[in-house]
Amino acid sequence: MNAKAPSQLARTSRLYEVMDLMLDSVGDPLALDGLAASASYSSYHFDRIFRELTGFSAVEYQRKRRLRRAAHQLRHEPDVPIVRIAQDCGFPSNAAFAKAFKQQFAMSAKAWREGGWRAYMDQQVGRESDVSFFVAEPSNLDVILAPYCPPEPGSIAARIALRTLPAVTLRYQRFFGQSGAALSIACNTFICERERLDGIAHGAPWYGVFDEDPGFTGESEYCYDFGHTGEAPDGSLGMRVLPAGTYACLEFRHEWPRFRSMYEDWLDKQTTWRFDSTRPHIQKVERDCAGKWRGLLALPIKKR
């Protein structure tokens, strides 16, 4: 079993790379044979192993990602016609998009754009999937189990700073189908393992990455990358580059704010900036000298 472990790790890493390629080309036709070949699998074995890793076939996984990308754009780009969004997200016709969208979100794209997204987020996804942050101390989970409370108007907006962040190369572990307390504990375990295996310093930064709005993603489809910028000598981690660009940043110390509060108290009221669905949400956390956690939430944005 130990002799097979490096090979298994390498295969998982290749699948990560394929999944990232799928995300980057979400609007293009899905060339399953080419994706399988890039991961060094036959089409049959690729789909089987992909399903084992994610719980979905490659075709279904990409369809869901296309729909969530469309959901992003419908909410944040109200001036873009629905038919254009359907095309940009890889659907061959508006009818095909309309049918798929209603199957995924239980409402039409028009109803979603007109505010249905909020009802879906509050009623369908559930409390834990809306928790869009990583809690570093699993022994103190009160904050993650508490229901979401909207911030005092203007309180989050006053703390947001616009920054141009550089690209960061991340060595990461990908977590599927976990959120809330389960994800918190998994990430805390990961930190302890990597500090021991890779010699990561106790105060080094850690990055959590969401490629989609966590409020629109059910727990079974939740995908979260968590890692560090150091080396991974054993080759067990995936590697991705977090893109440079303009981000709305919210610094925090000894608290755990949510991306949702940044949306509702700042982004939804913006006339200059809008959400950029082509780049990920990024969270950066690190321990201070007292061992307490601090960091920032970085929301990708672009000019309207």
mmCIF file of C-alpha atoms in Angstrom:
data_model
loop_
_atom_site.group_PDB
_atom_site.id
_atom_site.type_symbol
_atom_site.label_atom_id
_atom_site.label_comp_id
_atom_site.label_asym_id
_atom_site.label_seq_id
_atom_site.Cartn_x
_atom_site.Cartn_y
_atom_site.Cartn_z
ATOM 1 C CA MET A 1 0.000 0.000 0.000
ATOM 2 C CA ASN A 2 2.819 2.409 0.841
ATOM 3 C CA ALA A 3 4.457 1.765 -2.528
ATOM 4 C CA LYS A 4 1.286 2.846 -4.303
ATOM 5 C CA ALA A 5 0.806 6.002 -2.273
ATOM 6 C CA PRO A 6 3.067 8.320 -4.359
ATOM 7 C CA SER A 7 1.391 7.150 -7.558
ATOM 8 C CA GLN A 8 -2.050 7.780 -6.107
ATOM 9 C CA LEU A 9 -0.998 11.245 -4.956
ATOM 10 C CA ALA A 10 0.345 12.063 -8.406
ATOM 11 C CA ARG A 11 -2.930 10.962 -10.033
ATOM 12 C CA THR A 12 -4.953 13.133 -7.652
ATOM 13 C CA SER A 13 -2.712 16.099 -8.408
ATOM 14 C CA ARG A 14 -3.268 15.573 -12.152
ATOM 15 C CA LEU A 15 -7.023 15.509 -11.611
ATOM 16 C CA TYR A 16 -6.782 18.794 -9.714
ATOM 17 C CA GLU A 17 -5.024 20.327 -12.720
ATOM 18 C CA VAL A 18 -7.716 19.032 -15.055
ATOM 19 C CA MET A 19 -10.450 20.464 -12.833
ATOM 20 C CA ASP A 20 -8.740 23.851 -12.838
ATOM 21 C CA LEU A 21 -8.518 23.675 -16.633
ATOM 22 C CA MET A 22 -12.246 22.952 -16.755
ATOM 23 C CA LEU A 23 -12.940 26.013 -14.627
ATOM 24 C CA ASP A 24 -10.752 28.249 -16.813
ATOM 25 C CA SER A 25 -12.594 27.062 -19.927
ATOM 26 C CA VAL A 26 -16.088 26.876 -18.438
ATOM 27 C CA GLY A 27 -17.641 28.410 -21.554
ATOM 28 C CA ASP A 28 -15.981 26.029 -24.013
ATOM 29 C CA PRO A 29 -17.246 22.617 -25.180
ATOM 30 C CA LEU A 30 -16.164 19.827 -22.825
ATOM 31 C CA ALA A 31 -13.576 17.706 -24.670
ATOM 32 C CA LEU A 32 -13.675 14.670 -22.383
ATOM 33 C CA ASP A 33 -11.125 12.654 -24.368
ATOM 34 C CA GLY A 34 -8.616 15.492 -24.233
ATOM 35 C CA LEU A 35 -9.110 16.019 -20.506
ATOM 36 C CA ALA A 36 -8.671 12.298 -19.866
ATOM 37 C CA ALA A 37 -5.488 12.238 -21.926
ATOM 38 C CA SER A 38 -4.051 15.222 -20.047
ATOM 39 C CA ALA A 39 -4.540 13.268 -16.817
ATOM 40 C CA SER A 40 -3.019 10.115 -18.413
ATOM 41 C CA TYR A 41 -6.260 8.125 -18.311
ATOM 42 C CA SER A 42 -8.581 6.520 -20.791
ATOM 43 C CA SER A 43 -11.957 8.263 -21.036
ATOM 44 C CA TYR A 44 -13.623 5.423 -19.124
ATOM 45 C CA HIS A 45 -11.152 5.399 -16.239
ATOM 46 C CA PHE A 46 -10.985 9.182 -16.107
ATOM 47 C CA ASP A 47 -14.735 9.502 -15.622
ATOM 48 C CA ARG A 48 -14.790 6.737 -13.001
ATOM 49 C CA ILE A 49 -11.947 8.234 -10.967
ATOM 50 C CA PHE A 50 -13.324 11.746 -11.371
ATOM 51 C CA ARG A 51 -16.627 10.532 -9.934
ATOM 52 C CA GLU A 52 -14.847 8.858 -7.011
ATOM 53 C CA LEU A 53 -13.050 12.100 -6.190
ATOM 54 C CA THR A 54 -15.920 14.588 -6.584
ATOM 55 C CA GLY A 55 -19.126 12.561 -6.415
ATOM 56 C CA PHE A 56 -20.064 13.644 -9.956
ATOM 57 C CA SER A 57 -19.192 12.647 -13.492
ATOM 58 C CA ALA A 58 -16.972 15.121 -15.329
ATOM 59 C CA VAL A 59 -19.900 16.143 -17.543
ATOM 60 C CA GLU A 60 -22.213 16.751 -14.577
ATOM 61 C CA TYR A 61 -19.500 18.558 -12.631
ATOM 62 C CA GLN A 62 -18.859 20.964 -15.504
ATOM 63 C CA ARG A 63 -22.578 21.518 -16.048
ATOM 64 C CA LYS A 64 -23.003 22.535 -12.407
ATOM 65 C CA ARG A 65 -20.026 24.868 -12.578
ATOM 66 C CA ARG A 66 -21.430 26.509 -15.703
ATOM 67 C CA LEU A 67 -24.738 27.056 -13.966
ATOM 68 C CA ARG A 68 -23.118 28.540 -10.869
ATOM 69 C CA ARG A 69 -21.042 30.860 -13.063
ATOM 70 C CA ALA A 70 -24.285 31.932 -14.728
ATOM 71 C CA ALA A 71 -25.883 32.451 -11.314
ATOM 72 C CA HIS A 72 -22.993 34.747 -10.378
ATOM 73 C CA GLN A 73 -23.412 36.828 -13.512
ATOM 74 C CA LEU A 74 -27.180 37.029 -13.235
ATOM 75 C CA ARG A 75 -26.843 38.482 -9.766
ATOM 76 C CA HIS A 76 -23.884 40.783 -10.291
ATOM 77 C CA GLU A 77 -24.216 41.844 -13.948
ATOM 78 C CA PRO A 78 -27.866 42.899 -14.336
ATOM 79 C CA ASP A 79 -27.178 44.783 -17.568
ATOM 80 C CA VAL A 80 -25.954 41.671 -19.429
ATOM 81 C CA PRO A 81 -28.775 39.879 -21.334
ATOM 82 C CA ILE A 82 -29.634 36.381 -20.134
ATOM 83 C CA VAL A 83 -29.022 34.931 -23.592
ATOM 84 C CA ARG A 84 -25.488 36.348 -23.558
ATOM 85 C CA ILE A 85 -24.806 34.826 -20.149
ATOM 86 C CA ALA A 86 -26.066 31.447 -21.403
ATOM 87 C CA GLN A 87 -23.665 31.619 -24.351
ATOM 88 C CA ASP A 88 -20.709 32.752 -22.230
ATOM 89 C CA CYS A 89 -21.292 29.832 -19.855
ATOM 90 C CA GLY A 90 -21.205 27.242 -22.632
ATOM 91 C CA PHE A 91 -24.874 26.470 -23.293
ATOM 92 C CA PRO A 92 -25.730 25.799 -26.945
ATOM 93 C CA SER A 93 -29.123 27.503 -26.790
ATOM 94 C CA ASN A 94 -31.198 29.658 -24.495
ATOM 95 C CA ALA A 95 -33.749 26.838 -24.205
ATOM 96 C CA ALA A 96 -31.081 24.385 -23.007
ATOM 97 C CA PHE A 97 -29.847 26.936 -20.499
ATOM 98 C CA ALA A 98 -33.352 27.721 -19.230
ATOM 99 C CA LYS A 99 -34.105 24.036 -18.635
ATOM 100 C CA ALA A 100 -30.773 23.317 -16.909
ATOM 101 C CA PHE A 101 -30.978 26.445 -14.746
ATOM 102 C CA LYS A 102 -34.457 25.608 -13.504
ATOM 103 C CA GLN A 103 -33.396 22.035 -12.706
ATOM 104 C CA GLN A 104 -30.448 23.299 -10.645
ATOM 105 C CA PHE A 105 -32.019 26.266 -8.855
ATOM 106 C CA ALA A 106 -35.774 25.506 -8.962
ATOM 107 C CA MET A 107 -36.584 28.831 -10.627
ATOM 108 C CA SER A 108 -36.090 30.596 -13.930
ATOM 109 C CA ALA A 109 -33.020 32.698 -14.649
ATOM 110 C CA LYS A 110 -35.290 35.766 -14.784
ATOM 111 C CA ALA A 111 -36.727 35.037 -11.335
ATOM 112 C CA TRP A 112 -33.215 34.455 -10.003
ATOM 113 C CA ARG A 113 -32.031 37.814 -11.338
ATOM 114 C CA GLU A 114 -35.030 39.591 -9.834
ATOM 115 C CA GLY A 115 -34.092 38.481 -6.317
ATOM 116 C CA GLY A 116 -34.766 34.751 -6.257
ATOM 117 C CA TRP A 117 -31.078 34.161 -5.547
ATOM 118 C CA ARG A 118 -31.582 35.479 -2.023
ATOM 119 C CA ALA A 119 -34.404 33.053 -1.254
ATOM 120 C CA TYR A 120 -32.337 30.195 -2.672
ATOM 121 C CA MET A 121 -29.320 31.136 -0.571
ATOM 122 C CA ASP A 122 -31.361 31.483 2.620
ATOM 123 C CA GLN A 123 -33.671 28.495 2.207
ATOM 124 C CA GLN A 124 -32.032 25.915 -0.050
ATOM 125 C CA VAL A 125 -28.325 26.009 0.680
ATOM 126 C CA GLY A 126 -28.496 26.082 4.452
ATOM 127 C CA ARG A 127 -26.603 27.786 7.215
ATOM 128 C CA GLU A 128 -23.297 25.955 7.096
ATOM 129 C CA SER A 129 -22.749 26.315 3.360
ATOM 130 C CA ASP A 130 -23.174 30.054 3.770
ATOM 131 C CA VAL A 131 -20.245 30.165 6.201
ATOM 132 C CA SER A 132 -17.669 31.471 3.769
ATOM 133 C CA PHE A 133 -14.638 31.478 5.989
ATOM 134 C CA PHE A 134 -12.194 29.099 7.589
ATOM 135 C CA VAL A 135 -12.176 28.791 11.391
ATOM 136 C CA ALA A 136 -8.722 27.857 12.599
ATOM 137 C CA GLU A 137 -9.666 26.633 16.084
ATOM 138 C CA PRO A 138 -12.064 23.665 15.992
ATOM 139 C CA SER A 139 -12.352 23.754 19.790
ATOM 140 C CA ASN A 140 -14.167 27.099 19.476
ATOM 141 C CA LEU A 141 -16.927 26.596 16.928
ATOM 142 C CA ASP A 142 -19.607 28.891 18.348
ATOM 143 C CA VAL A 143 -19.073 31.439 15.594
ATOM 144 C CA ILE A 144 -19.436 28.873 12.821
ATOM 145 C CA LEU A 145 -22.617 27.400 14.278
ATOM 146 C CA ALA A 146 -24.309 30.769 14.768
ATOM 147 C CA PRO A 147 -26.872 31.903 12.183
ATOM 148 C CA TYR A 148 -25.872 34.728 9.881
ATOM 149 C CA CYS A 149 -26.656 38.211 11.168
ATOM 150 C CA PRO A 150 -26.458 41.137 8.723
ATOM 151 C CA PRO A 151 -23.880 43.727 9.768
ATOM 152 C CA GLU A 152 -24.814 47.190 10.943
ATOM 153 C CA PRO A 153 -25.267 49.250 7.750
ATOM 154 C CA GLY A 154 -21.960 50.709 6.664
ATOM 155 C CA SER A 155 -19.890 48.915 9.305
ATOM 156 C CA ILE A 156 -18.261 46.487 6.866
ATOM 157 C CA ALA A 157 -18.114 48.951 3.980
ATOM 158 C CA ALA A 158 -16.096 51.357 6.134
ATOM 159 C CA ARG A 159 -13.399 48.699 6.602
ATOM 160 C CA ILE A 160 -13.003 47.658 2.960
ATOM 161 C CA ALA A 161 -9.866 48.696 1.094
ATOM 162 C CA LEU A 162 -9.272 48.279 -2.644
ATOM 163 C CA ARG A 163 -5.939 46.613 -3.377
ATOM 164 C CA THR A 164 -4.069 45.267 -6.353
ATOM 165 C CA LEU A 165 -2.822 41.908 -5.112
ATOM 166 C CA PRO A 166 0.090 40.059 -6.744
ATOM 167 C CA ALA A 167 -0.179 36.534 -8.095
ATOM 168 C CA VAL A 168 0.489 33.828 -5.497
ATOM 169 C CA THR A 169 1.571 30.240 -6.161
ATOM 170 C CA LEU A 170 -0.334 27.994 -3.788
ATOM 171 C CA ARG A 171 0.350 24.404 -2.710
ATOM 172 C CA TYR A 172 -3.037 23.155 -1.666
ATOM 173 C CA GLN A 173 -5.306 20.344 -0.556
ATOM 174 C CA ARG A 174 -8.746 20.272 -2.163
ATOM 175 C CA PHE A 175 -11.751 19.487 0.025
ATOM 176 C CA PHE A 176 -15.039 18.265 -1.467
ATOM 177 C CA GLY A 177 -18.433 18.006 0.156
ATOM 178 C CA GLN A 178 -17.370 19.582 3.442
ATOM 179 C CA SER A 179 -18.383 22.904 4.968
ATOM 180 C CA GLY A 180 -18.947 24.469 8.340
ATOM 181 C CA ALA A 181 -17.468 22.663 11.346
ATOM 182 C CA ALA A 182 -16.323 19.658 9.282
ATOM 183 C CA LEU A 183 -14.269 21.885 6.989
ATOM 184 C CA SER A 184 -12.848 23.807 9.936
ATOM 185 C CA ILE A 185 -11.584 20.632 11.585
ATOM 186 C CA ALA A 186 -10.215 19.263 8.304
ATOM 187 C CA CYS A 187 -8.230 22.442 7.645
ATOM 188 C CA ASN A 188 -6.908 22.575 11.184
ATOM 189 C CA THR A 189 -5.693 18.978 10.809
ATOM 190 C CA PHE A 190 -4.097 19.904 7.484
ATOM 191 C CA ILE A 191 -2.186 22.795 9.100
ATOM 192 C CA CYS A 192 -0.787 20.508 11.784
ATOM 193 C CA GLU A 193 0.268 17.918 9.183
ATOM 194 C CA ARG A 194 1.974 20.415 6.882
ATOM 195 C CA GLU A 195 3.800 22.143 9.715
ATOM 196 C CA ARG A 196 5.182 18.754 10.663
ATOM 197 C CA LEU A 197 5.890 17.389 7.154
ATOM 198 C CA ASP A 198 6.984 20.555 5.331
ATOM 199 C CA GLY A 199 8.492 22.549 8.177
ATOM 200 C CA ILE A 200 6.033 25.404 7.694
ATOM 201 C CA ALA A 201 6.632 28.085 10.330
ATOM 202 C CA HIS A 202 4.005 28.513 13.034
ATOM 203 C CA GLY A 203 3.219 32.099 11.945
ATOM 204 C CA ALA A 204 3.241 31.470 8.176
ATOM 205 C CA PRO A 205 0.252 32.552 6.074
ATOM 206 C CA TRP A 206 -2.396 30.065 4.918
ATOM 207 C CA TYR A 207 -4.782 30.606 2.046
ATOM 208 C CA GLY A 208 -8.332 29.397 1.548
ATOM 209 C CA VAL A 209 -9.828 29.646 -1.942
ATOM 210 C CA PHE A 210 -13.442 29.529 -3.179
ATOM 211 C CA ASP A 211 -13.905 29.621 -6.948
ATOM 212 C CA GLU A 212 -17.631 30.274 -6.613
ATOM 213 C CA ASP A 213 -20.004 32.125 -4.320
ATOM 214 C CA PRO A 214 -20.298 29.764 -1.330
ATOM 215 C CA GLY A 215 -23.840 30.977 -0.741
ATOM 216 C CA PHE A 216 -24.948 29.391 -4.043
ATOM 217 C CA THR A 217 -23.163 26.073 -3.515
ATOM 218 C CA GLY A 218 -24.756 23.205 -1.608
ATOM 219 C CA GLU A 219 -22.626 21.203 0.791
ATOM 220 C CA SER A 220 -22.345 18.156 -1.496
ATOM 221 C CA GLU A 221 -20.915 20.390 -4.254
ATOM 222 C CA TYR A 222 -18.742 22.535 -1.995
ATOM 223 C CA CYS A 223 -15.151 22.777 -3.246
ATOM 224 C CA TYR A 224 -12.516 24.510 -1.128
ATOM 225 C CA ASP A 225 -8.758 24.735 -1.687
ATOM 226 C CA PHE A 226 -6.573 25.331 1.335
ATOM 227 C CA GLY A 227 -2.808 25.558 1.462
ATOM 228 C CA HIS A 228 0.414 27.523 1.773
ATOM 229 C CA THR A 229 3.018 29.173 -0.426
ATOM 230 C CA GLY A 230 5.958 27.016 0.636
ATOM 231 C CA GLU A 231 7.288 23.844 -0.905
ATOM 232 C CA ALA A 232 5.686 20.395 -0.654
ATOM 233 C CA PRO A 233 8.661 18.000 -0.850
ATOM 234 C CA ASP A 234 6.521 14.875 -0.922
ATOM 235 C CA GLY A 235 4.570 15.999 -3.989
ATOM 236 C CA SER A 236 1.272 15.315 -2.270
ATOM 237 C CA LEU A 237 -0.318 18.706 -2.883
ATOM 238 C CA GLY A 238 -1.832 20.356 -5.909
ATOM 239 C CA MET A 239 -0.414 23.604 -7.242
ATOM 240 C CA ARG A 240 -2.323 26.587 -8.584
ATOM 241 C CA VAL A 241 -1.649 30.267 -9.160
ATOM 242 C CA LEU A 242 -4.025 32.691 -7.483
ATOM 243 C CA PRO A 243 -4.373 35.456 -10.071
ATOM 244 C CA ALA A 244 -3.220 39.016 -9.583
ATOM 245 C CA GLY A 245 -5.793 41.768 -9.858
ATOM 246 C CA THR A 246 -8.012 44.206 -8.007
ATOM 247 C CA TYR A 247 -9.681 42.892 -4.856
ATOM 248 C CA ALA A 248 -11.904 44.407 -2.208
ATOM 249 C CA CYS A 249 -10.109 43.460 1.005
ATOM 250 C CA LEU A 250 -11.459 43.199 4.531
ATOM 251 C CA GLU A 251 -8.822 42.792 7.227
ATOM 252 C CA PHE A 252 -9.783 41.063 10.463
ATOM 253 C CA ARG A 253 -8.205 40.139 13.768
ATOM 254 C CA HIS A 254 -9.615 37.762 16.382
ATOM 255 C CA GLU A 255 -12.919 37.568 14.463
ATOM 256 C CA TRP A 256 -14.292 35.639 11.491
ATOM 257 C CA PRO A 257 -16.240 37.843 9.057
ATOM 258 C CA ARG A 258 -18.071 36.410 6.042
ATOM 259 C CA PHE A 259 -17.917 37.202 2.373
ATOM 260 C CA ARG A 260 -21.686 37.552 2.491
ATOM 261 C CA SER A 261 -21.375 40.669 4.637
ATOM 262 C CA MET A 262 -19.000 42.164 2.046
ATOM 263 C CA TYR A 263 -21.566 41.510 -0.674
ATOM 264 C CA GLU A 264 -24.494 42.939 1.218
ATOM 265 C CA ASP A 265 -22.914 45.939 2.944
ATOM 266 C CA TRP A 266 -20.587 47.023 0.129
ATOM 267 C CA LEU A 267 -20.717 45.267 -3.246
ATOM 268 C CA ASP A 268 -24.494 45.286 -3.741
ATOM 269 C CA LYS A 269 -24.473 49.071 -3.188
ATOM 270 C CA GLN A 270 -21.633 49.797 -5.592
ATOM 271 C CA THR A 271 -21.957 51.940 -8.717
ATOM 272 C CA THR A 272 -18.279 51.660 -9.703
ATOM 273 C CA TRP A 273 -17.330 48.051 -8.980
ATOM 274 C CA ARG A 274 -18.887 44.672 -9.614
ATOM 275 C CA PHE A 275 -17.950 41.094 -8.835
ATOM 276 C CA ASP A 276 -15.467 39.382 -11.190
ATOM 277 C CA SER A 277 -16.590 35.767 -11.543
ATOM 278 C CA THR A 278 -13.411 34.754 -13.428
ATOM 279 C CA ARG A 279 -11.242 35.017 -10.295
ATOM 280 C CA PRO A 280 -11.624 33.303 -6.915
ATOM 281 C CA HIS A 281 -12.548 34.499 -3.461
ATOM 282 C CA ILE A 282 -9.382 34.394 -1.356
ATOM 283 C CA GLN A 283 -8.911 34.201 2.371
ATOM 284 C CA LYS A 284 -5.527 34.669 3.994
ATOM 285 C CA VAL A 285 -4.973 33.782 7.660
ATOM 286 C CA GLU A 286 -1.940 33.671 9.920
ATOM 287 C CA ARG A 287 -1.154 33.535 13.626
ATOM 288 C CA ASP A 288 0.135 36.638 15.365
ATOM 289 C CA CYS A 289 2.763 36.672 18.117
ATOM 290 C CA ALA A 290 0.128 35.777 20.702
ATOM 291 C CA GLY A 291 -1.044 32.789 18.689
ATOM 292 C CA LYS A 292 -4.292 34.497 17.711
ATOM 293 C CA TRP A 293 -5.565 34.456 14.130
ATOM 294 C CA ARG A 294 -5.689 37.444 11.817
ATOM 295 C CA GLY A 295 -6.030 37.852 8.083
ATOM 296 C CA LEU A 296 -8.102 39.230 5.260
ATOM 297 C CA LEU A 297 -10.923 38.347 2.913
ATOM 298 C CA ALA A 298 -10.250 39.317 -0.699
ATOM 299 C CA LEU A 299 -13.248 39.636 -3.042
ATOM 300 C CA PRO A 300 -12.381 39.833 -6.785
ATOM 301 C CA ILE A 301 -13.868 42.886 -8.451
ATOM 302 C CA LYS A 302 -13.811 44.746 -11.770
ATOM 303 C CA LYS A 303 -15.016 48.111 -13.044
ATOM 304 C CA ARG A 304 -18.620 48.314 -14.210
#
